[in-house]
């Protein structure tokens, strides 16, 4: 592990998922982390969890990372700038232009502020969901502005590189348009699909396969957070949603008038367009490259998962992650086990030797 | 492994992913499988692969399973009914009502036909992607109709149970409405989202995270197949798409007029509705409300999960579902255990008595 280039302590304000993960990641690099949170309970949990120590009077942070909800981010950044006149202050909120404009309007010292946004998250929140490797290999945007010097902003680059993320430089406007497309509109599209399930018969939802699970996964996200995000990035979101709505109207029209000349060709072209769009996404779909997986069939009886994990433990292998798939009424479930790639083959052999059916 | 109840040979027409998987699964149960395909190359690959032997003149199948694209399914089913007057014929196409109606219009002997649809698949096709366990634990719909007797249809139930799937009985209309909701509309929603990426700047698509990858995964599916599916199930798809479009219009209106009284509350309600919809999906993602859950803290060491599941098993409790929150940088993980509500309190007490820390 390379040593951190950060010299002074880093103060993390707000110890939810992102704040706790930043603390854990910095602690793993030996950086001193000072934690602050409006909730004494969250603060105590994050400290117990290993994300840093509670901040104390007299602390002199080199860098302050504000990880609070978007609608209070500008206010907290402004007060941190005032409280720590020698520190650089950054934030990790999902929108950048509105926060920068708000700080300028407040007369804050933006020569010591630069906003950032790590493209990492989970549907679950709170300090207990933090993980030191949350940012590894993920893009982390620095939304630079002319008011801060290159030298002063460098400490924020150090933070990002310490946490294993990939630094991406964009203007606040470019950032907000980009996340409208790759995050905010997908959230709305997913939410509206999930809404269609509310009144559906049991028999219908019980046929759900992986497709609709994937399309609706992010619809489980926190509504209060998303109202704030969408409220601060409405203009680019609206523009993209209108294009989506026009495509949808055209699709419906083609389906309604299926026997019109060219209707089926239009539908095929829309579907081909979807293929083309997906191909623009970088990297392989949905696979965490750090882990290899194997799928084990498990009888739906008490004790079977225990037996499986006993056997995995006996093999000396640590589970990195796990997914359990179970269809209502089925006698068998599928346990997808994620392990370090170097032990995958050996574990497969050992489990097969103990009578487990490996499905993939 | 239980013995098959199928007595005569099973003829599989079309040896793509589904046909090859059916052949492999039946061969594993010792059933004789006769393969047919318009492509001699596919046929030879499937036979070499172990899915059965090429069909020969004089074969007398007990059951014919038609696994060809939806737009030729009715035609092939009709010709199989005529060619094998003692056999029951079924198909596995993704739509059921249009095929049944087409067969009736052709004057086919539907007293020997019942359509089915296994809710299983992969994005990849062809005989080489077949797997004997493709259907294990998956729902498999039998779309019964009044024209076939219970006794004659029983051989199709045997097929489904042989392949380890869970039999679900629906009318063709119920089936088509269900798959419109959980498969066809999600396909369109995903496709239209992916289309928005076609002309996006590199800097934008490079910020793509897991959210948009999940939302757009099925947009990579085969357009030619999907034109056929949507063309045969247009009415229920249109109805659901129109509801979706109305929700979308309302969402856009609220974003456009964000400062109007109640606009933010309307957006929050839409987002909450998405949460509620996801919760209706069974298993894996989204929590099935039939189950209660408890969260147990687990030390990040080999064998700890095994010890936990041993203790759950000792308590005589069956795990219905499970999620693991693993935090590589932290010293503990969280195992969320889903059980029947009536055992939740007892299990909580028993685990606490054995020294487990229950986090929720």
XYZ file of C-alpha atoms in Angstrom:
720
model
C 0.000 0.000 0.000
C 1.503 3.358 -1.013
C 1.797 6.013 1.660
C -0.627 8.920 1.733
C 0.516 12.340 0.485
C -1.937 13.987 2.887
C -0.008 15.449 5.795
C -2.445 17.010 8.217
C -5.611 15.491 9.677
C -8.706 15.258 7.502
C -11.998 16.347 9.027
C -15.079 14.477 7.755
C -18.388 16.216 8.416
C -21.340 13.835 8.126
C -20.645 10.126 8.663
C -23.240 8.428 6.482
C -22.257 5.960 3.789
C -19.852 8.315 1.995
C -18.350 9.994 5.058
C -17.800 6.699 6.885
C -16.293 5.135 3.747
C -13.893 8.071 3.328
C -12.893 7.748 6.978
C -12.311 3.996 6.701
C -10.307 4.408 3.501
C -8.106 7.171 4.931
C -7.535 5.303 8.194
C -6.356 2.334 6.119
C -3.694 4.669 4.662
C -2.645 5.850 8.110
C -4.208 9.315 7.806
C -5.618 10.908 10.964
C -9.374 11.369 10.567
C -11.562 13.678 12.654
C -15.264 12.890 12.557
C -18.215 15.217 13.062
C -21.937 14.554 12.697
C -25.148 16.187 13.868
C -26.177 12.779 15.246
C -24.155 11.687 18.319
C -25.289 8.100 17.666
C -23.998 8.065 14.088
C -20.767 9.678 15.257
C -20.241 7.018 17.929
C -21.022 4.190 15.493
C -18.624 5.558 12.868
C -15.841 5.931 15.432
C -16.439 2.391 16.789
C -16.481 1.169 13.236
C -12.938 2.454 12.698
C -13.654 5.494 10.510
C -11.721 7.959 12.714
C -11.972 9.699 16.086
C -14.591 12.270 17.109
C -13.397 15.817 16.360
C -12.284 17.892 19.352
C -11.789 21.608 20.009
C -8.387 22.742 18.794
C -8.220 20.313 15.867
C -6.460 21.873 12.876
C -7.496 19.944 9.782
C -5.568 20.312 6.526
C -8.680 19.317 4.593
C -12.404 19.255 5.417
C -14.691 16.870 3.504
C -18.360 17.757 3.818
C -20.575 14.667 3.345
C -24.019 15.962 4.311
C -27.265 15.938 2.313
C -27.237 18.188 -0.809
C -29.770 20.702 0.519
C -27.544 21.660 3.468
C -24.169 21.177 1.761
C -23.588 24.850 0.846
C -24.505 25.999 4.349
C -22.152 23.487 6.012
C -19.313 24.209 3.555
C -19.640 27.927 4.306
C -19.496 27.378 8.066
C -16.494 25.012 7.762
C -14.656 27.604 5.627
C -15.294 30.144 8.365
C -14.366 27.801 11.243
C -11.098 26.543 9.700
C -9.484 29.487 7.900
C -6.338 27.474 7.036
C -8.118 24.434 5.624
C -9.196 23.543 2.109
C -12.868 22.504 2.100
C -14.548 20.142 -0.332
C -17.890 18.338 -0.552
C -19.146 15.145 -2.194
C -22.709 16.115 -3.129
C -24.298 14.809 -6.341
C -24.831 18.290 -7.826
C -22.158 20.919 -8.233
C -23.345 24.105 -9.945
C -26.119 25.011 -7.489
C -23.784 24.531 -4.504
C -20.998 26.648 -6.032
C -23.456 29.435 -6.909
C -24.939 29.283 -3.417
C -21.468 29.678 -1.831
C -20.659 32.661 -4.049
C -24.009 34.228 -3.112
C -23.186 33.705 0.589
C -19.829 35.490 0.122
C -17.931 32.362 1.215
C -14.157 32.172 0.641
C -14.338 29.980 -2.477
C -10.564 30.387 -2.991
C -10.370 27.516 -0.453
C -13.315 25.477 -1.816
C -13.550 23.021 -4.651
C -16.503 20.674 -5.043
C -16.183 16.993 -5.894
C -18.449 14.033 -6.576
C -17.418 10.392 -6.210
C -19.409 8.143 -8.581
C -19.957 5.493 -5.939
C -22.814 4.600 -3.703
C -25.147 1.928 -2.537
C -28.898 1.759 -1.972
C -28.254 1.488 1.758
C -27.061 4.375 3.875
C -25.661 5.089 7.323
C -22.193 4.624 8.790
C -22.599 0.833 9.102
C -22.815 0.534 5.323
C -19.465 2.294 4.849
C -16.618 0.401 3.246
C -12.983 1.371 2.825
C -12.960 0.212 -0.801
C -16.173 1.954 -1.853
C -14.300 4.283 -4.238
C -11.692 1.916 -5.626
C -11.639 2.139 -9.396
C -14.599 4.544 -9.508
C -14.582 7.930 -11.238
C -14.420 10.854 -8.806
C -15.186 14.218 -10.344
C -13.382 17.399 -9.310
C -15.545 20.316 -10.418
C -12.859 22.975 -10.644
C -13.613 26.677 -10.876
C -11.407 29.716 -11.604
C -11.579 30.983 -8.006
C -9.196 28.382 -6.482
C -5.504 27.980 -7.327
C -4.113 24.779 -8.790
C -1.758 24.415 -5.812
C -4.484 24.807 -3.182
C -6.762 22.317 -4.929
C -4.018 19.650 -5.027
C -4.874 18.322 -1.562
C -8.277 17.272 -2.896
C -6.559 15.316 -5.673
C -4.487 13.588 -2.973
C -7.653 12.585 -1.129
C -9.145 11.074 -4.268
C -5.995 9.165 -5.194
C -5.603 7.922 -1.594
C -9.028 6.328 -1.811
C -8.147 4.511 -5.026
C -10.573 6.450 -7.237
C -9.980 7.797 -10.731
C -9.799 11.586 -10.874
C -12.009 13.228 -13.527
C -11.889 17.000 -14.098
C -15.083 18.690 -15.289
C -16.685 22.105 -14.930
C -19.679 22.185 -12.572
C -21.963 22.562 -15.631
C -20.419 19.570 -17.432
C -20.690 17.507 -14.260
C -24.342 18.336 -13.701
C -25.293 17.512 -17.305
C -23.343 14.241 -17.127
C -24.931 13.016 -13.901
C -28.379 14.054 -15.141
C -27.836 11.532 -17.950
C -26.054 8.658 -16.198
C -27.623 8.907 -12.750
C -30.598 11.228 -12.272
C -32.696 10.289 -15.313
C -32.003 6.525 -14.821
C -33.256 6.980 -11.247
C -36.544 8.462 -12.487
C -36.941 5.877 -15.271
C -36.414 3.112 -12.712
C -38.757 4.674 -10.154
C -41.583 5.041 -12.680
C -41.157 1.401 -13.765
C -41.292 0.228 -10.151
C -44.465 2.269 -9.579
C -46.222 0.085 -12.157
C -45.748 -2.876 -9.793
C -47.656 -1.362 -6.886
C -51.099 -2.594 -7.872
C -50.065 -5.632 -9.926
C -51.525 -9.070 -9.092
C -49.318 -11.432 -7.063
C -49.283 -13.842 -9.988
C -47.612 -11.182 -12.115
C -44.886 -10.061 -9.733
C -44.076 -13.686 -8.937
C -42.921 -14.105 -12.553
C -40.334 -11.365 -12.113
C -36.902 -12.344 -13.381
C -33.525 -10.670 -13.371
C -34.517 -8.137 -16.045
C -37.052 -6.172 -14.031
C -34.975 -6.594 -10.870
C -32.096 -4.837 -12.589
C -34.253 -2.127 -14.166
C -35.867 -1.297 -10.809
C -32.943 -1.813 -8.416
C -32.187 1.889 -7.926
C -35.894 2.611 -7.393
C -35.234 1.385 -3.829
C -33.109 4.495 -3.185
C -33.855 7.099 -0.516
C -36.674 9.437 -1.702
C -35.665 12.333 0.565
C -32.131 12.396 -0.793
C -33.406 12.204 -4.375
C -35.883 15.052 -3.993
C -32.908 17.211 -3.006
C -30.706 16.019 -5.870
C -33.393 16.432 -8.528
C -34.440 19.782 -7.090
C -30.887 21.083 -7.528
C -30.395 19.757 -11.055
C -33.832 20.180 -12.598
C -32.907 21.898 -15.881
C -30.633 19.216 -17.416
C -32.879 16.439 -16.060
C -35.978 17.960 -17.665
C -34.238 18.287 -21.031
C -33.247 14.605 -21.094
C -36.621 13.431 -19.758
C -38.390 15.299 -22.575
C -36.274 13.503 -25.166
C -37.088 10.217 -23.447
C -40.786 11.050 -23.394
C -40.773 11.854 -27.135
C -39.116 8.488 -27.872
C -41.698 6.782 -25.672
C -44.601 8.452 -27.488
C -43.160 7.340 -30.820
C -42.762 3.798 -29.499
C -46.355 3.676 -28.279
C -47.605 5.054 -31.620
C -45.736 2.328 -33.509
C -47.197 -0.393 -31.247
C -50.730 0.989 -31.576
C -50.548 0.990 -35.354
C -48.484 -2.175 -35.809
C -49.788 -2.952 -39.281
C -48.953 0.487 -40.681
C -46.121 0.442 -43.226
C -42.785 0.624 -41.428
C -44.182 0.285 -37.871
C -42.265 -2.920 -37.087
C -39.131 -1.494 -38.657
C -39.442 1.580 -36.426
C -39.715 -0.654 -33.347
C -36.687 -2.655 -34.462
C -34.722 0.551 -34.967
C -35.589 1.731 -31.452
C -34.410 -1.597 -30.052
C -31.190 -1.477 -32.107
C -30.656 2.047 -30.778
C -30.796 0.607 -27.259
C -28.055 -1.884 -28.204
C -25.932 0.981 -29.509
C -26.466 3.045 -26.375
C -25.477 0.216 -24.015
C -22.290 -0.345 -25.985
C -21.190 3.194 -25.125
C -20.957 2.339 -21.432
C -17.367 1.679 -20.380
C -16.252 -1.651 -18.938
C -18.044 -4.894 -18.524
C -21.616 -4.885 -17.380
C -22.447 -5.363 -13.745
C -19.408 -7.408 -12.790
C -17.185 -6.478 -9.895
C -13.849 -7.402 -11.391
C -12.159 -7.850 -8.042
C -14.084 -11.040 -7.300
C -14.816 -14.315 -9.018
C -18.136 -16.025 -8.388
C -19.569 -19.496 -8.300
C -23.218 -20.482 -8.102
C -24.144 -23.309 -5.748
C -27.534 -25.034 -5.595
C -28.902 -25.211 -2.059
C -31.875 -27.291 -0.962
C -34.570 -25.229 0.699
C -34.248 -26.882 4.137
C -33.041 -25.606 7.514
C -29.305 -25.970 7.957
C -28.354 -26.238 4.295
C -26.787 -22.772 4.053
C -24.967 -23.447 7.321
C -23.581 -26.647 5.845
C -22.461 -24.761 2.730
C -20.711 -22.016 4.693
C -19.132 -24.587 6.994
C -17.654 -26.239 3.940
C -16.455 -22.883 2.566
C -14.882 -22.103 5.954
C -13.281 -25.567 6.146
C -11.679 -24.813 2.793
C -10.101 -21.756 4.442
C -11.857 -19.412 2.020
C -13.378 -16.078 3.043
C -16.640 -15.036 1.405
C -16.286 -11.562 -0.088
C -19.907 -11.209 -1.054
C -22.977 -13.321 -1.484
C -26.275 -13.277 -3.328
C -29.094 -15.638 -2.634
C -31.718 -16.265 -5.275
C -34.835 -18.075 -4.253
C -37.993 -18.493 -6.272
C -41.239 -18.775 -4.356
C -42.307 -22.395 -4.112
C -39.047 -23.831 -5.418
C -37.256 -26.630 -3.587
C -33.850 -25.265 -4.468
C -32.211 -21.863 -4.129
C -29.107 -20.577 -5.825
C -26.313 -19.113 -3.707
C -23.865 -17.014 -5.689
C -20.618 -16.860 -3.767
C -18.017 -14.172 -4.490
C -14.425 -14.976 -3.613
C -10.947 -13.804 -4.539
C -10.172 -15.061 -8.070
C -7.149 -17.067 -6.943
C -9.240 -19.400 -4.750
C -12.185 -19.878 -7.114
C -10.997 -23.060 -8.806
C -9.900 -24.715 -5.592
C -13.181 -23.846 -3.847
C -15.197 -25.174 -6.781
C -13.314 -28.479 -6.574
C -13.621 -28.719 -2.805
C -17.355 -27.981 -2.792
C -18.006 -30.420 -5.642
C -16.036 -33.078 -3.734
C -18.343 -32.512 -0.762
C -21.388 -33.165 -2.913
C -22.465 -29.597 -3.718
C -23.972 -29.011 -7.144
C -22.128 -26.125 -8.764
C -24.383 -24.434 -11.300
C -21.875 -22.014 -12.766
C -32.046 -37.538 -8.168
C -35.677 -38.618 -8.595
C -36.582 -40.612 -11.680
C -38.456 -38.994 -14.532
C -42.183 -39.697 -14.924
C -41.873 -39.145 -18.686
C -42.074 -42.517 -20.430
C -41.695 -41.959 -24.152
C -39.070 -39.947 -25.985
C -39.319 -36.149 -25.993
C -38.823 -34.357 -29.305
C -37.258 -30.874 -29.063
C -37.730 -28.663 -32.132
C -35.265 -25.766 -32.200
C -32.017 -26.186 -30.279
C -31.118 -22.642 -29.242
C -30.551 -21.739 -25.602
C -33.929 -23.032 -24.380
C -34.151 -26.138 -26.574
C -30.591 -27.210 -25.811
C -31.107 -26.592 -22.086
C -34.289 -28.701 -22.096
C -32.437 -31.499 -23.908
C -29.524 -31.387 -21.476
C -31.839 -31.365 -18.458
C -33.916 -34.285 -19.711
C -30.846 -36.340 -20.675
C -29.587 -35.839 -17.116
C -32.817 -37.544 -15.965
C -32.314 -40.420 -18.388
C -35.082 -39.373 -20.778
C -34.585 -40.094 -24.503
C -34.412 -36.787 -26.408
C -34.896 -36.382 -30.184
C -33.528 -33.135 -31.609
C -34.666 -31.209 -34.682
C -33.516 -27.835 -36.009
C -33.673 -25.962 -39.327
C -29.912 -25.459 -38.997
C -27.901 -28.696 -39.483
C -24.948 -27.002 -37.764
C -26.939 -26.135 -34.644
C -28.390 -29.633 -34.627
C -24.942 -31.242 -34.765
C -23.592 -28.954 -32.039
C -26.522 -29.668 -29.721
C -26.171 -33.440 -30.242
C -22.401 -33.325 -29.640
C -23.085 -31.207 -26.596
C -25.179 -34.016 -25.074
C -28.656 -32.541 -25.517
C -30.038 -35.639 -27.313
C -29.770 -37.444 -30.655
C -30.909 -36.108 -34.048
C -34.505 -37.117 -34.768
C -34.995 -39.913 -37.314
C -37.938 -41.126 -39.436
C -40.172 -43.450 -37.447
C -39.589 -41.721 -34.091
C -42.732 -41.734 -31.945
C -42.381 -38.965 -29.362
C -44.685 -38.849 -26.337
C -44.161 -35.068 -26.121
C -42.958 -32.422 -28.586
C -41.432 -29.192 -27.217
C -41.301 -26.385 -29.781
C -38.494 -23.902 -29.001
C -38.438 -21.705 -32.111
C -38.800 -17.891 -32.410
C -42.247 -16.529 -31.464
C -43.246 -15.477 -34.993
C -42.985 -19.042 -36.322
C -44.070 -20.878 -33.171
C -47.738 -21.346 -34.149
C -46.797 -22.611 -37.615
C -44.305 -25.141 -36.216
C -46.675 -26.274 -33.448
C -49.396 -26.867 -36.068
C -47.104 -28.937 -38.273
C -45.841 -30.971 -35.283
C -49.445 -31.685 -34.210
C -50.145 -32.948 -37.732
C -46.917 -34.972 -38.001
C -47.262 -36.720 -34.617
C -50.970 -37.463 -34.077
C -50.313 -39.352 -30.813
C -48.095 -36.753 -29.201
C -48.824 -33.818 -26.887
C -47.229 -30.637 -28.251
C -46.091 -27.636 -26.219
C -44.016 -24.512 -26.861
C -41.910 -22.158 -24.755
C -42.535 -18.805 -26.473
C -42.757 -15.574 -24.448
C -46.341 -14.834 -25.525
C -49.245 -17.229 -25.202
C -52.597 -15.790 -26.312
C -51.634 -14.881 -29.897
C -50.138 -18.339 -30.472
C -53.202 -20.124 -29.089
C -55.537 -17.989 -31.205
C -53.389 -18.564 -34.281
C -53.566 -22.341 -33.748
C -57.361 -22.244 -33.381
C -57.579 -20.124 -36.572
C -55.463 -22.721 -38.393
C -57.827 -25.495 -37.256
C -55.003 -27.249 -35.364
C -55.859 -30.039 -32.915
C -55.528 -27.926 -29.754
C -56.844 -30.833 -27.666
C -53.213 -31.996 -27.807
C -51.586 -28.556 -27.338
C -50.849 -26.514 -24.250
C -48.485 -23.554 -24.303
C -45.862 -22.876 -21.643
C -43.260 -20.236 -20.822
C -40.206 -20.823 -18.646
C -39.097 -17.611 -16.902
C -35.445 -18.286 -17.555
C -32.941 -17.064 -20.044
C -29.599 -15.463 -20.582
C -28.492 -12.602 -22.816
C -26.479 -15.125 -24.818
C -28.131 -17.579 -27.218
C -27.363 -20.699 -29.235
C -26.986 -24.356 -28.250
C -23.554 -23.798 -26.687
C -25.090 -21.522 -24.054
C -27.509 -24.266 -22.959
C -27.276 -25.548 -19.381
C -29.056 -28.510 -17.824
C -29.908 -26.423 -14.763
C -31.180 -23.329 -16.590
C -34.705 -23.827 -15.215
C -33.904 -24.980 -11.691
C -35.881 -22.964 -9.192
C -37.410 -20.712 -11.873
C -41.128 -20.186 -12.438
C -42.435 -21.999 -15.562
C -45.919 -20.963 -16.642
C -48.414 -23.448 -18.055
C -51.033 -21.455 -19.954
C -53.907 -23.917 -19.777
C -57.034 -23.636 -21.924
C -60.395 -25.459 -21.875
C -59.642 -27.378 -25.080
C -57.153 -29.866 -23.545
C -57.966 -32.406 -20.827
C -56.220 -32.367 -17.468
C -54.931 -35.876 -18.092
C -53.423 -35.076 -21.490
C -51.738 -31.927 -20.192
C -50.086 -33.822 -17.297
C -47.083 -34.817 -19.421
C -46.188 -31.125 -19.730
C -46.248 -30.811 -15.937
C -43.883 -33.803 -15.804
C -41.500 -32.025 -18.194
C -41.446 -28.904 -16.034
C -40.939 -30.800 -12.783
C -38.207 -32.932 -14.398
C -36.293 -29.772 -15.197
C -36.505 -28.546 -11.602
C -38.714 -25.535 -12.352
C -41.702 -24.328 -10.353
C -44.989 -24.854 -12.144
C -47.260 -21.788 -12.318
C -50.757 -22.128 -13.820
C -52.183 -19.066 -15.566
C -54.600 -18.444 -18.417
C -52.966 -17.211 -21.635
C -54.446 -13.752 -20.944
C -53.086 -13.662 -17.373
C -49.684 -14.786 -18.606
C -49.481 -12.157 -21.321
C -50.497 -9.348 -18.958
C -47.968 -10.558 -16.374
C -45.024 -10.711 -18.784
C -46.020 -7.358 -20.302
C -45.468 -5.920 -16.828
C -42.410 -7.819 -15.579
C -40.584 -8.333 -18.870
C -41.848 -6.489 -21.958
C -42.352 -2.992 -20.552
C -39.058 -3.131 -18.579
C -37.385 -4.024 -21.891
C -38.796 -0.890 -23.554
C -38.059 1.364 -20.568
C -34.471 0.089 -20.573
C -34.089 0.452 -24.354
C -35.304 4.055 -24.340
C -32.927 4.938 -21.506
C -30.007 3.382 -23.397
C -30.947 5.375 -26.526
C -30.255 8.601 -24.598
C -26.598 7.530 -24.397
C -26.059 7.333 -28.158
C -25.093 10.973 -28.674
C -23.784 11.741 -25.173
C -20.261 13.178 -24.708
C -17.549 10.722 -23.687
C -17.058 12.617 -20.439
C -20.678 11.858 -19.518
C -20.779 8.133 -20.285
C -17.446 7.702 -18.522
C -19.160 8.640 -15.254
C -21.596 5.728 -15.619
C -21.934 3.698 -12.448
C -23.805 0.573 -11.474
C -27.187 2.320 -11.531
C -27.385 3.032 -15.239
C -25.667 -0.264 -16.036
C -28.449 -2.107 -14.247
C -31.224 0.013 -15.757
C -29.892 -0.547 -19.295
C -28.621 -4.143 -19.067
C -31.560 -5.720 -20.921
C -31.336 -3.027 -23.618
C -28.522 -5.210 -25.020
C -31.074 -7.921 -25.911
C -31.725 -9.168 -29.460
C -33.897 -6.617 -31.356
C -35.259 -9.164 -33.844
C -36.575 -11.418 -31.092
C -38.084 -8.448 -29.267
C -39.896 -7.080 -32.314
C -41.633 -10.454 -32.508
C -42.470 -10.585 -28.804
C -43.797 -7.013 -28.649
C -45.703 -7.470 -31.890
C -47.566 -10.419 -30.391
C -48.358 -8.769 -27.071
C -49.016 -5.171 -28.062
C -52.327 -4.553 -26.248
C -51.217 -5.182 -22.627
C -47.852 -3.521 -23.311
C -49.522 -0.366 -24.658
C -51.828 -0.153 -21.646
C -48.921 -0.282 -19.175
C -46.755 2.068 -21.255
C -49.551 4.662 -21.258
C -49.743 4.564 -17.472
C -45.965 4.947 -17.374
C -46.101 7.877 -19.797
C -48.756 9.640 -17.681
C -46.557 9.256 -14.581
C -43.612 10.608 -16.558
C -45.547 13.663 -17.721
C -46.601 14.377 -14.149
C -43.002 14.014 -12.996
C -41.735 16.432 -15.654
C -44.471 18.934 -14.779
C -43.474 18.853 -11.105
C -39.789 19.398 -11.988
C -40.605 22.274 -14.341
C -42.614 24.077 -11.692
C -40.520 23.150 -8.650
C -41.514 26.160 -6.581
C -45.239 25.599 -6.990
C -46.972 24.557 -3.758
C -46.680 20.776 -3.328
C -44.306 20.185 -6.279
C -41.502 18.738 -4.129
C -43.976 16.639 -2.180
C -45.330 15.231 -5.461
C -41.801 14.265 -6.510
C -41.159 12.657 -3.117
C -44.399 10.680 -3.429
C -43.411 9.397 -6.865
C -40.057 8.282 -5.451
C -41.715 6.622 -2.431
C -44.019 4.826 -4.861
C -40.940 3.399 -6.554
C -39.750 2.058 -3.183
C -43.128 0.419 -2.655
C -43.093 -1.132 -6.117
C -39.638 -2.673 -5.696
C -40.690 -4.190 -2.386
C -43.295 -6.253 -4.216
C -40.645 -8.201 -6.130
C -39.996 -11.602 -4.550
C -36.552 -12.695 -3.319
C -33.097 -11.289 -3.888
C -33.654 -7.583 -4.556
C -36.405 -5.795 -2.792
C -37.735 -7.353 0.324
C -40.671 -9.687 0.138
C -43.098 -8.526 2.781
C -44.024 -12.051 3.725
C -40.773 -12.235 5.665
C -39.430 -10.513 8.744
C -35.763 -9.680 8.934
C -33.050 -9.297 11.514
C -29.570 -7.883 11.010
C -26.687 -9.689 12.671
C -23.147 -8.336 12.970
C -20.598 -10.859 11.794
C -16.830 -10.622 12.304
C -14.939 -10.562 9.029
C -13.162 -13.906 9.547
C -13.521 -17.291 7.773
C -16.055 -19.526 9.450
C -18.122 -16.820 11.111
C -21.032 -17.046 8.677
C -20.973 -20.804 9.011
C -21.205 -20.443 12.787
C -24.147 -18.056 12.382
C -26.055 -20.351 10.048
C -25.305 -23.327 12.264
C -26.920 -21.461 15.118
C -29.914 -20.547 12.952
C -30.221 -24.190 11.930
C -29.900 -25.370 15.542
C -32.832 -23.096 16.353
C -34.838 -25.076 13.769
C -35.403 -21.959 11.663
C -35.298 -21.924 7.841
C -33.680 -18.958 6.136
C -36.034 -17.599 3.500
C -33.626 -15.036 2.104
C -30.367 -13.405 2.996
C -28.317 -10.333 2.227
C -24.740 -9.845 3.174
C -23.315 -6.354 3.629
C -19.631 -6.924 3.467
C -17.179 -4.179 4.304
C -13.608 -5.153 3.434
C -12.137 -2.141 5.247
C -14.237 -2.705 8.341
C -13.883 -5.385 10.984
C -17.503 -6.505 10.783
C -20.088 -7.355 8.156
C -23.842 -7.334 8.417
C -25.946 -10.381 7.606
C -29.605 -9.557 7.061
C -31.599 -12.711 7.654
C -35.151 -13.079 6.358
C -37.407 -15.539 8.167
C -41.101 -16.217 8.626
C -42.524 -13.504 10.900
C -43.677 -15.998 13.541
C -40.114 -17.125 14.320
C -38.422 -13.727 14.246
C -38.639 -12.952 17.955
C -37.570 -16.424 19.050
C -34.626 -16.424 16.639
C -33.543 -12.976 17.825
C -33.529 -14.229 21.420
C -31.705 -17.450 20.597
C -29.011 -15.707 18.561
C -28.522 -13.045 21.238
C -28.209 -15.818 23.865
C -25.442 -17.356 21.764
C -23.514 -14.080 21.790
C -24.513 -12.634 18.403
C -24.868 -8.878 18.174
C -28.228 -8.053 16.612
C -28.057 -4.688 14.813
C -31.699 -4.383 13.845
